[in-house]
mmCIF file of C-alpha atoms and ligand atoms in Angstrom:
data_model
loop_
_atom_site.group_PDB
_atom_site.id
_atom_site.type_symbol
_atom_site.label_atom_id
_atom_site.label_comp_id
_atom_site.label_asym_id
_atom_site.label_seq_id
_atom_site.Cartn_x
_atom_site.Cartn_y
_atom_site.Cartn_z
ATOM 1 C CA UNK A 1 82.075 82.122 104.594
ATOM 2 C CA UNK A 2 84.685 79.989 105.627
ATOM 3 C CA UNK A 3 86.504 80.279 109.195
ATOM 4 C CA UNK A 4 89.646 81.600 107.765
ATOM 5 C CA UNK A 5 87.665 84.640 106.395
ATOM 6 C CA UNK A 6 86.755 85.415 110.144
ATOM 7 C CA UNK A 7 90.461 86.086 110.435
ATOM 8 C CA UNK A 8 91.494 89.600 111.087
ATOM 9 C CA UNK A 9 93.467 90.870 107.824
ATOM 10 C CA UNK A 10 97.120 90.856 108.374
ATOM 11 C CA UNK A 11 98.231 91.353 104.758
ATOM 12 C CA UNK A 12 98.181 94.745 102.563
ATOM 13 C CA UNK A 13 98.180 94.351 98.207
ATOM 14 C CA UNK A 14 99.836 97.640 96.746
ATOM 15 C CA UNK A 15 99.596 97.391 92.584
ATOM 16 C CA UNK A 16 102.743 99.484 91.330
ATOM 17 C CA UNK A 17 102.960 98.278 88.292
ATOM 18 C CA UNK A 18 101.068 101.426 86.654
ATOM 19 C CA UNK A 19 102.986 103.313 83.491
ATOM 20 C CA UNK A 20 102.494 106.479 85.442
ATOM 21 C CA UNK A 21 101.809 109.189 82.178
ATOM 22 C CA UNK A 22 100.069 111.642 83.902
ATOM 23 C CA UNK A 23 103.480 112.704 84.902
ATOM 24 C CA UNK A 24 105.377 112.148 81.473
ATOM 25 C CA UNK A 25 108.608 113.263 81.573
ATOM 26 C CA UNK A 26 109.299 113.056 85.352
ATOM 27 C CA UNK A 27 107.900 109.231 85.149
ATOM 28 C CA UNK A 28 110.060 108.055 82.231
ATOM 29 C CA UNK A 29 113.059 106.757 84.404
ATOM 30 C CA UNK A 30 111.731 106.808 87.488
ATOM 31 C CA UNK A 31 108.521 104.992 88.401
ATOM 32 C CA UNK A 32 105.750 107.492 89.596
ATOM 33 C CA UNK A 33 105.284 105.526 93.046
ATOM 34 C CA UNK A 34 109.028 107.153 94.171
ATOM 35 C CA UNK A 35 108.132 110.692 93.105
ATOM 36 C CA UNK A 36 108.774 112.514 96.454
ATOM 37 C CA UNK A 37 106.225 114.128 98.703
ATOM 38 C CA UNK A 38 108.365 116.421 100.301
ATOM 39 C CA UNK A 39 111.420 113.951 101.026
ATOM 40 C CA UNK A 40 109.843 110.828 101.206
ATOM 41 C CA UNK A 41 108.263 108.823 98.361
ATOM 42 C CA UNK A 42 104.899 108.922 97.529
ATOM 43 C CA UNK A 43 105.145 104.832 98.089
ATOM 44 C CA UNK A 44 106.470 104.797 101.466
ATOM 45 C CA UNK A 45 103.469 106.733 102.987
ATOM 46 C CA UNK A 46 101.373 104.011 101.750
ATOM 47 C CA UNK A 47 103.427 101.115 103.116
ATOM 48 C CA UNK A 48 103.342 102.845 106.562
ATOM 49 C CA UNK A 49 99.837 103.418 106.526
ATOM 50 C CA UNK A 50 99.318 99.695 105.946
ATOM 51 C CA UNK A 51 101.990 99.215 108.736
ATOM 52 C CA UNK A 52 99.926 101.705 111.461
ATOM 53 C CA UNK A 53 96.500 99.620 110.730
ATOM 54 C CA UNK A 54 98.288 96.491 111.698
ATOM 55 C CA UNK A 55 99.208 94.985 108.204
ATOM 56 C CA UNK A 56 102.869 94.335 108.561
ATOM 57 C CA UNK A 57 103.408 91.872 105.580
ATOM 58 C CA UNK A 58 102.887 93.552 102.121
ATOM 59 C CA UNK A 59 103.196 93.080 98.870
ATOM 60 C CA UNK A 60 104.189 95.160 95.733
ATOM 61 C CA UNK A 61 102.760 93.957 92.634
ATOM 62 C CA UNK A 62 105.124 95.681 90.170
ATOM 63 C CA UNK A 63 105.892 95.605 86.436
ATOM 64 C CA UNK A 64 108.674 96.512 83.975
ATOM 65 C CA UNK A 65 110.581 99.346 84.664
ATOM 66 C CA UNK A 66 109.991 99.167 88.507
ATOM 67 C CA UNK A 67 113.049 97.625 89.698
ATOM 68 C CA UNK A 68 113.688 101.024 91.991
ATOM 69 C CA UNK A 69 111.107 100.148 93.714
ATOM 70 C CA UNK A 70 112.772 96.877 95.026
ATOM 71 C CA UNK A 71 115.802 98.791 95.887
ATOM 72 C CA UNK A 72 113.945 101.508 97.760
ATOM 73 C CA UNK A 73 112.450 98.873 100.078
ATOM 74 C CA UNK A 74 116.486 97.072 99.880
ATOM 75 C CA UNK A 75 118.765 98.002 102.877
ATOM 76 C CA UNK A 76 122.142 100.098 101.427
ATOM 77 C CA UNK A 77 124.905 99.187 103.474
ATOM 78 C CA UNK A 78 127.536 100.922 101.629
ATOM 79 C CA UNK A 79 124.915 104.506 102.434
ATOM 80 C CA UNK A 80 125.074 103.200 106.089
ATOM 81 C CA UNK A 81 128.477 102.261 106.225
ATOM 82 C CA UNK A 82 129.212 105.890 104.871
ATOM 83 C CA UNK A 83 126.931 108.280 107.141
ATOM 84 C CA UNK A 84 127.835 105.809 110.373
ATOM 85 C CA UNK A 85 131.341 107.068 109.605
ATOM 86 C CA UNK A 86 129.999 110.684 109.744
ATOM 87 C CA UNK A 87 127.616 110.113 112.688
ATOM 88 C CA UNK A 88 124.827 111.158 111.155
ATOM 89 C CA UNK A 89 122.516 109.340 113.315
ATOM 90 C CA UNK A 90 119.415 111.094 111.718
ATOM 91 C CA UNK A 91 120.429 110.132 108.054
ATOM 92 C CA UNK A 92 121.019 106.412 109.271
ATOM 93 C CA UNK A 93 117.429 106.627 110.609
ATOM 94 C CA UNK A 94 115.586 108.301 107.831
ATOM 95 C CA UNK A 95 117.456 105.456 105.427
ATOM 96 C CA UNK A 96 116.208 102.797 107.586
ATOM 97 C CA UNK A 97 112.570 104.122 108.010
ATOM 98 C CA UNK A 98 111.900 101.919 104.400
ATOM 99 C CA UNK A 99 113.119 99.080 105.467
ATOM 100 C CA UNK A 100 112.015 98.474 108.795
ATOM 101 C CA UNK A 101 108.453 99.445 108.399
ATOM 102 C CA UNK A 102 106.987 96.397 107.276
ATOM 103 C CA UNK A 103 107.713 92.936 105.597
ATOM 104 C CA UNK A 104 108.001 93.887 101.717
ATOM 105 C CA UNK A 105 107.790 91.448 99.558
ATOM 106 C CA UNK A 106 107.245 91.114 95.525
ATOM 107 C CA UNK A 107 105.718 89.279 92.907
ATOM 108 C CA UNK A 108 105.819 90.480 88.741
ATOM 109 C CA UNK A 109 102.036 91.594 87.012
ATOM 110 C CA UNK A 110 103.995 90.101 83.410
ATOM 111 C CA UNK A 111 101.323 91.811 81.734
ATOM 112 C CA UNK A 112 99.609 95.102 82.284
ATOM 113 C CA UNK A 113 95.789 93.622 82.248
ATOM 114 C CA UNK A 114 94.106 95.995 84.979
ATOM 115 C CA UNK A 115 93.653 96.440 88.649
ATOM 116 C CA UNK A 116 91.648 93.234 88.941
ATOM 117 C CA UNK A 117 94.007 90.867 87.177
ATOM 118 C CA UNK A 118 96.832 92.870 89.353
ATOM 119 C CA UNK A 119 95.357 92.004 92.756
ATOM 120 C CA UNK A 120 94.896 88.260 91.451
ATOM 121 C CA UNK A 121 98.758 87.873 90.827
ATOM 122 C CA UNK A 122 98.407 88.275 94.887
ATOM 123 C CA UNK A 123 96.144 84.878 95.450
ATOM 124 C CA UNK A 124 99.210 82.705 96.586
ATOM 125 C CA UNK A 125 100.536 85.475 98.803
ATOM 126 C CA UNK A 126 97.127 86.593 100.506
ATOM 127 C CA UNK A 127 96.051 82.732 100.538
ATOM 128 C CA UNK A 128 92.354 81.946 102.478
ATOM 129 C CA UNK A 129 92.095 85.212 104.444
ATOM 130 C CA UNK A 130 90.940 88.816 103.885
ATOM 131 C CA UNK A 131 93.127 91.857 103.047
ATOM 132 C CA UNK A 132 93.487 94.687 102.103
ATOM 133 C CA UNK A 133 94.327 96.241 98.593
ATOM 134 C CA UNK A 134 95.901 100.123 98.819
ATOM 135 C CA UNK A 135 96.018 102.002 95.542
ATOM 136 C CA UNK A 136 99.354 104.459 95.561
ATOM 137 C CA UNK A 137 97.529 107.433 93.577
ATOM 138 C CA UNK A 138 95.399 107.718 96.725
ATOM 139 C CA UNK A 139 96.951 109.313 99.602
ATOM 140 C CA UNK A 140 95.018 109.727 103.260
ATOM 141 C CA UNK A 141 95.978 112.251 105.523
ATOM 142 C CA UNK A 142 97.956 109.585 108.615
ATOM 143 C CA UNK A 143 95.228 111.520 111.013
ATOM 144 C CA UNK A 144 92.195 110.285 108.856
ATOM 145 C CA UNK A 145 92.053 106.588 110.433
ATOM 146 C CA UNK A 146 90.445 105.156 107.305
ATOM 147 C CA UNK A 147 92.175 101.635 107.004
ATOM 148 C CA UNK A 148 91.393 101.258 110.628
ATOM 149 C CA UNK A 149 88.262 101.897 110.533
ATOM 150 C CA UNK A 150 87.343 100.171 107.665
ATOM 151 C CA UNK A 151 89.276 96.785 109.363
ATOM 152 C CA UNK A 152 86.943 97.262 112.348
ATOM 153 C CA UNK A 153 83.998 97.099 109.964
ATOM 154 C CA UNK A 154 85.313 93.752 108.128
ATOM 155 C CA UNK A 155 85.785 92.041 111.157
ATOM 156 C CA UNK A 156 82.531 92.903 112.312
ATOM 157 C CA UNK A 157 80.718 92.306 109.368
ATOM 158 C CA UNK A 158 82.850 89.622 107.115
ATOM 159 C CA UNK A 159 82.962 90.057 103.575
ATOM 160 C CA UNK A 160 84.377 93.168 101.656
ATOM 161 C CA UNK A 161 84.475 96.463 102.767
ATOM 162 C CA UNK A 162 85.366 99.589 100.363
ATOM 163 C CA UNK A 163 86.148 103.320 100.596
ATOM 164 C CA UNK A 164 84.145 105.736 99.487
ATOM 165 C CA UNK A 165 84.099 109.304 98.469
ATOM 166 C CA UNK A 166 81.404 111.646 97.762
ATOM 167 C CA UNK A 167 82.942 113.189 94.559
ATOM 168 C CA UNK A 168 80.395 114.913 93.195
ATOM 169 C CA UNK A 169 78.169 114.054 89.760
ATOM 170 C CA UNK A 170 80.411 115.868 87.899
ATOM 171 C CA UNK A 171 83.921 114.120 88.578
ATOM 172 C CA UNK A 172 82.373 110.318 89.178
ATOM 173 C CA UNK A 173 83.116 109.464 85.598
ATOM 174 C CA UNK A 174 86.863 108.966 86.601
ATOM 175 C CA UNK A 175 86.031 106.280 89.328
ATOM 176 C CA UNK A 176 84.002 103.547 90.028
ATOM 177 C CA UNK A 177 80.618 104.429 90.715
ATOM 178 C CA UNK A 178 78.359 102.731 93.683
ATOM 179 C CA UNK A 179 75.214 102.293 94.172
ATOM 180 C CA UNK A 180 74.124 102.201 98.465
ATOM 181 C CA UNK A 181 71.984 101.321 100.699
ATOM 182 C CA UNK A 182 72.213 103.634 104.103
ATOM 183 C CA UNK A 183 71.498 101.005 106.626
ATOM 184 C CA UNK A 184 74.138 100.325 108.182
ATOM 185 C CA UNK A 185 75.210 103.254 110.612
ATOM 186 C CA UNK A 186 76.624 106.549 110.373
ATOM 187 C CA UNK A 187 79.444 106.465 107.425
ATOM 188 C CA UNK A 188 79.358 103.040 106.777
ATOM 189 C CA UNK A 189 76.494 101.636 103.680
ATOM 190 C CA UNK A 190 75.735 98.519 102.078
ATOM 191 C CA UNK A 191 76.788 98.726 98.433
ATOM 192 C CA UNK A 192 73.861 97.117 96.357
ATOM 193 C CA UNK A 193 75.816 97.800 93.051
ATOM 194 C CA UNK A 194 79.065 99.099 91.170
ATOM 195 C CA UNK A 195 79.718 100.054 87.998
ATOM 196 C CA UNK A 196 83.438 101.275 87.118
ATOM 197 C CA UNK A 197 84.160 104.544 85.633
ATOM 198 C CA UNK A 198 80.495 105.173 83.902
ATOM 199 C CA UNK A 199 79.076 108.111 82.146
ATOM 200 C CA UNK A 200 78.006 110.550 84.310
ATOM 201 C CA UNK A 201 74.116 110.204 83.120
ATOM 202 C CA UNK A 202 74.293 106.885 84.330
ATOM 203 C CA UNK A 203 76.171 106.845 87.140
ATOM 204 C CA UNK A 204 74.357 105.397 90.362
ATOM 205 C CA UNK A 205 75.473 108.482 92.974
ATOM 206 C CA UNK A 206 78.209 110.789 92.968
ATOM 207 C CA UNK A 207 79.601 108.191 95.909
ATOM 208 C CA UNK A 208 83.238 107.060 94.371
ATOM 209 C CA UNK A 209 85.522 104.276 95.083
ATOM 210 C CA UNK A 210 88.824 105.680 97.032
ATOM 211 C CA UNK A 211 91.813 103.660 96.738
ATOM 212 C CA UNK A 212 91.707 101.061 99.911
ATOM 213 C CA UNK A 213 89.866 97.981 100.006
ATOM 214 C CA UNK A 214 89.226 95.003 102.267
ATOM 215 C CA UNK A 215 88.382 92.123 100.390
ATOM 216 C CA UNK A 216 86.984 88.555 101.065
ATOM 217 C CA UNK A 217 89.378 85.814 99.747
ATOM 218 C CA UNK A 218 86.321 84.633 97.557
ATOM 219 C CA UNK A 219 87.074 87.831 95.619
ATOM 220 C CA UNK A 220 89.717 85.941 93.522
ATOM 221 C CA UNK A 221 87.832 82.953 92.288
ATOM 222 C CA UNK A 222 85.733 86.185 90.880
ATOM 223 C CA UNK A 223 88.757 88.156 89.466
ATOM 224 C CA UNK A 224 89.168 84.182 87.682
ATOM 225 C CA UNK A 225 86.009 84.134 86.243
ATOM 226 C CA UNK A 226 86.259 88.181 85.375
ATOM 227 C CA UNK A 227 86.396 89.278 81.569
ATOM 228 C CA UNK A 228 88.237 92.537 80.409
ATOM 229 C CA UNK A 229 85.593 95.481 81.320
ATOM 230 C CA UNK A 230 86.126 99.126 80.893
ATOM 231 C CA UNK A 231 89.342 99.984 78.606
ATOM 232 C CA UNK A 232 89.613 96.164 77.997
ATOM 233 C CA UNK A 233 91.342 95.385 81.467
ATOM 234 C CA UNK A 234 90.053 93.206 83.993
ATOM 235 C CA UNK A 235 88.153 95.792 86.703
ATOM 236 C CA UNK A 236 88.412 94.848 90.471
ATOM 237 C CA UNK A 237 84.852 97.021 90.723
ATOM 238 C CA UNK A 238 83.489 94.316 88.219
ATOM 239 C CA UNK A 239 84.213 91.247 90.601
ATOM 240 C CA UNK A 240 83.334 93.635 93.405
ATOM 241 C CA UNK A 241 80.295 93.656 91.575
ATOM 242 C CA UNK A 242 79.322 90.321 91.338
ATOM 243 C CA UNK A 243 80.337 89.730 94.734
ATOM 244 C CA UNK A 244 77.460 91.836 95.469
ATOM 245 C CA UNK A 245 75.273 89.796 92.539
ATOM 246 C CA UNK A 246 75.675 87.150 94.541
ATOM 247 C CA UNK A 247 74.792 88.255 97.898
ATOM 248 C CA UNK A 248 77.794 88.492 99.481
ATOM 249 C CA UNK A 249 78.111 91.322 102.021
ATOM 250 C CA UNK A 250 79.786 94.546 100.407
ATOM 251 C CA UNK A 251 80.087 97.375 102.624
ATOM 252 C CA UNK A 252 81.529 100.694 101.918
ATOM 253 C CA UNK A 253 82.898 103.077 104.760
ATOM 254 C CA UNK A 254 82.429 107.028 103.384
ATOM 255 C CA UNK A 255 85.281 108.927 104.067
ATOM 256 C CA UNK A 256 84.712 112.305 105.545
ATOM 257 C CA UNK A 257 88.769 113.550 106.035
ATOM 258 C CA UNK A 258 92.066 115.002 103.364
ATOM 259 C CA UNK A 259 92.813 112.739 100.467
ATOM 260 C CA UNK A 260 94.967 113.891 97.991
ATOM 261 C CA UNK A 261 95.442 112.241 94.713
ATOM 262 C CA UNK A 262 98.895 112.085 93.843
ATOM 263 C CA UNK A 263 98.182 110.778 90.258
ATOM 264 C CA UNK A 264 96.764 114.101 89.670
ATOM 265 C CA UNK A 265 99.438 116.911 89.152
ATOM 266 C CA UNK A 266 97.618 119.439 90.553
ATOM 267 C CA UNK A 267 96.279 117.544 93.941
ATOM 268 C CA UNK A 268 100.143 116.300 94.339
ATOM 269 C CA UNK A 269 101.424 120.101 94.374
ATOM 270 C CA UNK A 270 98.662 120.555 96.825
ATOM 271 C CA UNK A 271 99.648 117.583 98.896
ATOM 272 C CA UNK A 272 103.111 118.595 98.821
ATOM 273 C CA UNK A 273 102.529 121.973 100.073
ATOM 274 C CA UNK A 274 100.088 120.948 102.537
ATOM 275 C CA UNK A 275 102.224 117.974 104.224
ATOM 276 C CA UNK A 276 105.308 120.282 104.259
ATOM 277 C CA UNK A 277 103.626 123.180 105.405
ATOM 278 C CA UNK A 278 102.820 121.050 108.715
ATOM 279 C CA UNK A 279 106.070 119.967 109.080
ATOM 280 C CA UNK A 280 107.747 121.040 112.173
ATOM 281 C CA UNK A 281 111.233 121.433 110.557
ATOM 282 C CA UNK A 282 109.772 122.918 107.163
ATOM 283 C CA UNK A 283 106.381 124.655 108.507
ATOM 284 C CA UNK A 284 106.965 127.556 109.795
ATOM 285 C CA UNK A 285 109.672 129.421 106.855
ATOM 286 C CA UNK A 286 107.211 128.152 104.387
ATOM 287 C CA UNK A 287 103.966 129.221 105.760
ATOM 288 C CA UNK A 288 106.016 132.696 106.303
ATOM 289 C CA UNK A 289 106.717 132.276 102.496
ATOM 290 C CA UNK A 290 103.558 131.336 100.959
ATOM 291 C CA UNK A 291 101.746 134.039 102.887
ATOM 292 C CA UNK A 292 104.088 136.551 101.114
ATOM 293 C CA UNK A 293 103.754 134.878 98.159
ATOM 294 C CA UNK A 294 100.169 134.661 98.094
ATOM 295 C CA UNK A 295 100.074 138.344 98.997
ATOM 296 C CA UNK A 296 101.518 139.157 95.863
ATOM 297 C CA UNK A 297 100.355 136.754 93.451
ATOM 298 C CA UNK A 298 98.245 139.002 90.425
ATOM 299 C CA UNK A 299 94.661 138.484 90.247
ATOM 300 C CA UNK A 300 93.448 135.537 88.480
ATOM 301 C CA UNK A 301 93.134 136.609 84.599
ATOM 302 C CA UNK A 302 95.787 139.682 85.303
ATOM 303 C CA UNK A 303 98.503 139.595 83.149
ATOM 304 C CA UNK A 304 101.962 138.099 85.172
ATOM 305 C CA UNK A 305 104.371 140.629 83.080
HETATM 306 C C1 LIG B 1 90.968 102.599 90.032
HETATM 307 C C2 LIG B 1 89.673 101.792 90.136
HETATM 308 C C3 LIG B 1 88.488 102.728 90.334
HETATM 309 C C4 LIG B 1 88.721 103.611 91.543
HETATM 310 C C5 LIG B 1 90.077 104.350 91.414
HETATM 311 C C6 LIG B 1 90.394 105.084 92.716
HETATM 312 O O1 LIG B 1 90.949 103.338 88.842
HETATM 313 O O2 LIG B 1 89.511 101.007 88.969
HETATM 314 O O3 LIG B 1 87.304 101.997 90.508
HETATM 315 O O4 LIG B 1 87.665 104.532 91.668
HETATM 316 O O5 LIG B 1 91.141 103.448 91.152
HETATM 317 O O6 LIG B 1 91.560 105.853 92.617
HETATM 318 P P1 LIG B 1 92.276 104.033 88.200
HETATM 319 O O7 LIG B 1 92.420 105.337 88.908
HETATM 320 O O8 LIG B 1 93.390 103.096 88.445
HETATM 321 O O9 LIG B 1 91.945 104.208 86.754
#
């Protein structure tokens, strides 16, 4: 490992440059990473939670279709100009929030090859240090210091470190799939293999890559060398993979706290609900709601008429 990989991470990856069908029509005009969570994009949680652990320059790899995405991030003067004029001090701040968060920057996938060829386009940016790679789908509860903690375990032990998720046998199909050794400490494992998104009669454990990464600059001479995997598209867990092949350290930190996968149309209702429900300005009319409305919600199987 080369000094420079001793370096603390200072730099975040975020690939947006997914089509987003899963949530066909809402996703046709506007790209899925701006669908709100109560007010605030999906996106913008994401690029504060990068900002919180310390990584204050980030970069958006993005694709056709995503230019709102560049203008979310953009200041608005005109919008500024016009609620300065009406004093609406907490407008001006929620407008700025995007903005002043963190250091966005932007480079263009071209084509739509995979996650691993999408975290390569970020080689130049990231140059001869580790960082970290944050999937938008995934969302972690801001209490649930994962990113933090999975820094701390980088810089202690070099080399990659990865999230995991117990997800049980019958759901790992949908991720990539690990294979551990528990000798590390409490929560955090060596990975001893990957495999992405494998039938579940061959999967190695029910333990399934989350969306955040911390990975060794070596990774892209890998992604380099990496030929089109599962669905034809160059998998990150496949250079993760030979990482490991090779003996470099791969660790994986298990998370234990609330994820919600917005990609998922039923986990982003939940998250919705959930994140406004705590909401001091929101919280308490809708938890008075939804207990009423749970009250009198028919029986599953019941007919609604
Ligand atoms: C990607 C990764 C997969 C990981 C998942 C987590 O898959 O390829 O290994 O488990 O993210 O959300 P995708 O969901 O983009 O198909």
């Amino acid at each position: 490992m080369s000094n420079l990989a001793r370096r603390p991470a200072r730099k975040a990856v975020i690939p947006v440059a997914g089509m987003g069908t899963r949530f066909l029509p809402a996703t046709k005009a506007v790209p899925k990473e701006l669908l709100p969570v109560v007010d605030r994009p999906a996106l913008q949680y994401i690029v504060e939670e990068a900002a919180r652990a310390g990584l204050g320059e980030v970069l958006m790899v993005t694709g056709r279709n995503k230019a709102a995405i560049e203008d979310f991030f953009d200041r608005v003067p005109e919008l500024e100009a016009a609620l300065e004029k009406k004093g609406d001090a907490d407008r001006i701040a929620a407008v700025h929030e995007s903005t002043e968060v963190a250091q966005v920057h932007f480079v263009r996938q071209g084509e739509a090859r995979g996650l691993g060829h999408a975290v390569l386009q970020a080689a130049a940016f990231v140059g001869d240090e580790p960082f970290a790679v944050l999937l938008g789908d995934d969302l972690i509860d801001a209490r649930d210091l994962l990113l933090e903690e999975m820094l701390a375990v980088q810089a202690e032990h070099g080399g990659s470190v990865i999230a995991l998720l117990d997800v049980g046998m019958e759901n790992i199909d949908k991720y990539g799939a690990v294979a551990i050794r528990e000798d590390v400490q409490e929560g955090v494992v060596t990975v001893t293999g990957l495999v992405e998104k494998p039938p579940v009669e061959e999967a190695p454990s029910s333990l399934a890559i989350i969306g955040r990464y911390v990975l060794a600059p070596e990774v892209f001479d890998v992604l380099r060398e990496t030929a089109p995997g599962r669905g034809g598209e160059i998998q990150l867990t496949d250079a993760l993979a030979t990482l490991v092949e090779r003996g470099e350290p791969v660790h994986g930190v298990v998370f234990g706290g609330r994820r919600y996968d917005t990609g998922d149309k039923l986990d982003y209702l939940k998250a919705v609900i959930r994140l406004a429900s705590e909401r001091d300005d929101l919280g308490p009319a809708l938890r008075g709601w939804l207990r009423d409305f749970v009250t009198e919600l028919p029986a599953e199987g019941a007919s609604s008429s």
